[in-house]
Coordinates of C-alpha atoms in Angstrom, one line a residue:
T257 CA 0.0 0.0 0.0
A258 CA 3.0 2.3 0.1
N259 CA 3.0 5.4 -2.1
E260 CA 5.2 5.2 -5.2
V261 CA 6.4 8.1 -7.3
D262 CA 7.3 5.8 -10.2
P263 CA 5.0 2.9 -11.2
T264 CA 6.1 -0.6 -10.4
H265 CA 3.0 -2.3 -12.0
G266 CA 0.7 -1.6 -14.9
L267 CA -2.3 0.6 -14.3
G268 CA -5.3 -1.6 -13.5
E269 CA -3.1 -4.6 -12.7
F270 CA -5.1 -7.0 -10.5
M271 CA -3.7 -8.5 -7.3
V272 CA -5.4 -11.1 -5.1
T273 CA -4.2 -11.7 -1.5
S274 CA -4.3 -15.1 0.2
D275 CA -7.5 -14.1 2.1
G276 CA -9.4 -13.4 -1.1
R277 CA -9.2 -9.6 -1.2
G278 CA -8.7 -8.0 -4.6
F279 CA -6.8 -4.8 -5.5
R280 CA -6.2 -2.7 -8.6
Y281 CA -3.0 -0.7 -9.2
S282 CA -3.9 3.0 -9.5
L283 CA -2.6 6.6 -9.8
A284 CA -4.0 9.3 -7.5
G285 CA -5.4 12.2 -9.5
A286 CA -6.5 15.7 -8.6
V287 CA -6.5 15.2 -4.8
A288 CA -4.9 12.9 -2.3
L289 CA -6.8 9.7 -1.6
V290 CA -8.2 9.0 1.9
A291 CA -8.5 5.5 3.3
G292 CA -12.0 4.0 3.1
Q293 CA -13.2 6.5 0.5
L294 CA -14.7 5.4 -2.8
Q295 CA -12.9 6.5 -6.0
Q296 CA -14.0 7.0 -9.6
A297 CA -12.2 7.0 -12.9
P298 CA -11.1 10.2 -14.6
V299 CA -13.8 12.5 -15.7
E300 CA -15.0 12.0 -19.3
D301 CA -13.5 14.5 -21.8
T302 CA -15.9 14.8 -24.7
A303 CA -13.5 17.0 -26.6
D304 CA -11.3 14.0 -27.2
Q305 CA -14.2 11.9 -28.7
N306 CA -15.5 11.6 -32.2
I307 CA -12.0 12.6 -33.5
A308 CA -11.2 12.3 -37.2
P309 CA -8.0 10.4 -38.0
T310 CA -5.8 10.5 -41.1
A311 CA -5.7 7.3 -43.1
A312 CA -3.9 4.4 -41.3
A313 CA -3.1 1.2 -43.1
V314 CA -3.3 -2.3 -41.6
G315 CA -0.2 -3.0 -39.6
A316 CA 0.4 0.7 -38.7
T317 CA 1.5 1.2 -35.1
S318 CA 0.7 4.9 -34.9
V319 CA -2.3 7.1 -35.7
V320 CA -2.4 10.8 -36.5
T321 CA -5.4 13.0 -36.0
S322 CA -6.7 15.5 -38.5
D323 CA -8.9 17.2 -35.8
T324 CA -7.3 19.5 -33.3
M325 CA -6.6 18.0 -29.9
T326 CA -5.1 19.5 -26.7
V327 CA -3.4 16.8 -24.6
T328 CA -0.6 16.6 -22.2
V329 CA 2.3 14.2 -22.7
N330 CA 1.2 10.6 -22.2
Q331 CA -2.3 11.7 -20.9
Y332 CA -3.8 8.7 -22.7
A333 CA -0.8 6.3 -22.2
G334 CA -2.2 3.0 -20.9
G335 CA -5.7 3.9 -22.2
W336 CA -7.3 3.2 -25.5
M337 CA -8.2 4.6 -28.9
V338 CA -11.7 3.2 -29.7
V339 CA -13.0 3.2 -33.2
T340 CA -16.6 4.4 -33.1
V341 CA -17.4 5.0 -36.8
T342 CA -16.6 2.6 -39.6
P343 CA -14.2 1.8 -41.2
G344 CA -12.6 -0.2 -38.4
V345 CA -15.5 0.3 -36.0
G346 CA -15.7 -1.7 -32.7
I347 CA -11.9 -2.2 -32.2
A348 CA -10.0 -0.7 -29.2
Y349 CA -6.3 -0.1 -29.5
K350 CA -4.1 0.3 -26.4
I351 CA -2.1 3.5 -26.4
K352 CA 1.6 3.2 -25.7
Q353 CA 2.7 6.8 -25.7
H354 CA 2.3 10.3 -27.2
L355 CA 3.7 13.8 -26.9
A356 CA 1.8 16.9 -25.8
F357 CA -0.3 18.6 -28.5
T358 CA -2.4 21.7 -28.9
A359 CA -3.3 21.3 -32.6
A360 CA -4.2 18.9 -35.3
A361 CA -1.7 16.1 -36.3
A362 CA -1.6 14.7 -32.8
T363 CA 0.3 11.4 -33.1
F364 CA -0.5 8.4 -30.9
T365 CA 1.8 5.4 -30.7
L366 CA -0.1 2.1 -30.2
E367 CA 0.8 -1.1 -28.4
D368 CA -0.6 -3.2 -31.2
P369 CA -0.9 -2.7 -35.0
I370 CA -4.0 -1.5 -36.8
Q371 CA -6.3 -4.5 -37.6
V372 CA -8.7 -2.8 -40.1
A373 CA -7.5 0.2 -42.1
L374 CA -8.8 3.6 -40.9
T375 CA -9.8 6.3 -43.4
T376 CA -10.7 10.0 -43.0
T377 CA -14.3 9.0 -42.5
S378 CA -13.5 6.8 -39.5
R379 CA -14.0 8.3 -36.0
V380 CA -12.2 7.5 -32.8
D381 CA -12.6 8.2 -29.1
F382 CA -9.6 8.6 -26.8
I383 CA -10.3 6.9 -23.4
P384 CA -7.9 7.2 -20.4
N385 CA -7.1 4.2 -18.3
P386 CA -9.8 4.1 -15.6
Y387 CA -7.2 3.5 -12.9
G388 CA -5.0 6.5 -13.9
S389 CA -5.6 9.8 -12.2
V390 CA -8.5 8.5 -10.1
V391 CA -10.6 11.0 -8.1
V392 CA -12.9 10.9 -5.0
A393 CA -16.3 9.7 -6.3
P394 CA -18.4 12.9 -6.4
T395 CA -22.1 13.0 -5.3
T396 CA -23.0 13.0 -9.0
L397 CA -20.8 10.5 -10.7
T398 CA -18.9 11.7 -13.8
S399 CA -17.4 8.3 -14.6
A400 CA -17.4 4.7 -13.3
V401 CA -16.5 3.9 -9.8
V402 CA -13.2 1.9 -9.6
G403 CA -12.4 1.0 -6.0
F404 CA -11.9 2.0 -2.3
A405 CA -8.7 3.6 -1.1
V406 CA -6.8 1.4 1.4
N407 CA -4.4 4.1 2.6
D408 CA -3.9 7.9 2.3
L409 CA -2.4 7.9 -1.1
T410 CA -0.6 11.1 -2.0
L411 CA -1.5 13.2 -5.0
A412 CA 0.1 12.0 -8.2
Q413 CA 1.5 8.9 -6.6
Y414 CA 0.8 5.2 -7.3
G415 CA -0.8 2.6 -5.0
W416 CA -3.7 0.1 -4.7
L417 CA -7.5 0.4 -4.6
Q418 CA -9.5 -2.4 -3.2
T419 CA -12.1 -3.9 -5.5
K420 CA -13.0 -7.2 -4.0
G421 CA -13.5 -8.8 -0.5
A422 CA -13.8 -7.5 3.0
G423 CA -12.8 -3.9 3.2
V424 CA -13.5 -0.5 4.8
V425 CA -16.1 1.9 3.5
R426 CA -17.5 5.2 4.7
N427 CA -21.2 5.6 5.4
D428 CA -22.7 9.0 4.6
A429 CA -25.1 10.8 6.9
A430 CA -28.4 9.4 5.4
G431 CA -28.8 6.8 8.2
A432 CA -27.3 3.7 9.7
L433 CA -26.5 0.7 7.6
T434 CA -27.5 -2.8 8.8
V435 CA -25.7 -6.1 8.2
G436 CA -26.5 -7.6 4.8
V437 CA -27.7 -4.5 3.0
T438 CA -26.3 -3.5 -0.4
V439 CA -24.8 0.0 -0.8
M440 CA -24.2 2.4 -3.7
P441 CA -22.2 5.6 -4.1
S442 CA -23.5 8.4 -1.9
T443 CA -25.5 11.2 -3.5
S444 CA -24.8 13.6 -0.6
V445 CA -21.2 13.0 0.6
A446 CA -18.3 12.5 -1.8
G447 CA -16.4 9.2 -1.4
S448 CA -19.1 7.6 0.7
V449 CA -21.8 5.0 0.3
R450 CA -25.4 4.7 1.3
L451 CA -28.3 2.2 1.0
A452 CA -28.6 1.2 -2.6
T453 CA -31.7 2.1 -4.6
A454 CA -32.8 0.9 -8.0
G455 CA -31.0 2.1 -11.0
N456 CA -27.7 2.9 -9.2
P457 CA -24.4 1.0 -9.2
E458 CA -24.1 -1.5 -6.3
V459 CA -20.6 -1.4 -4.9
A460 CA -20.6 -3.6 -1.7
Q461 CA -22.7 -5.6 0.8
V462 CA -22.4 -4.6 4.5
L463 CA -20.7 -7.0 6.9
T464 CA -21.1 -5.0 10.1
G465 CA -23.6 -2.4 11.2
V466 CA -22.3 1.1 10.3
A467 CA -23.6 4.2 12.1
S468 CA -24.4 7.3 10.1
A469 CA -21.2 9.3 9.1
E470 CA -18.9 6.5 10.3
Y471 CA -16.7 3.8 8.8
G472 CA -17.4 0.1 8.7
T473 CA -16.7 -3.2 6.9
A474 CA -18.4 -4.4 3.7
M475 CA -17.8 -7.1 1.1
I476 CA -16.6 -4.9 -1.8
N477 CA -17.7 -6.1 -5.3
L478 CA -16.2 -4.1 -8.1
P479 CA -14.6 -5.2 -11.4

């Protein structure tokens, strides 16, 4: 659980302990992570979706955009370029690296070669790795929830989020949680959980009674 400035595992790498708990390797984003708090993936950036590429032949290992993009160096490294409009629709390519760009002709190096040739009528979305630059789950989710912090992980450092098994969660102030109930992300306190209601993501099942605004134990069940 120690903070790491430089990564020692791949983002999203899954680890299971001998007692059945599961963890995902992650990078703290905009703020430091607090133990027991629920985290979500980076906020969706619609400006980097529905992007027009230049033509890319089968076997190419880089893609150049014709639309203007503003990205920081390796912002999408470890994430994916997803083809959303044919030709090539339905295929996701893992991004290896890229430079910073503030214009058209942004170039992205891929881990694997192009399988179906792209043309100027293709369209692609750039999707960050969900375990990179994670943030405290807000009261209105802006991405998918990805795990619970297991220690106070410093801003821009690497560590583990718990996604499976018995772990600590924080109850919001909506009322006590009883053993056996299922919980969802809180809609009133960031990073917290509350009794699940229909249509919301279920993140854990409570193992111990948890008083309002306190921490307790639950069986966490996230991908």
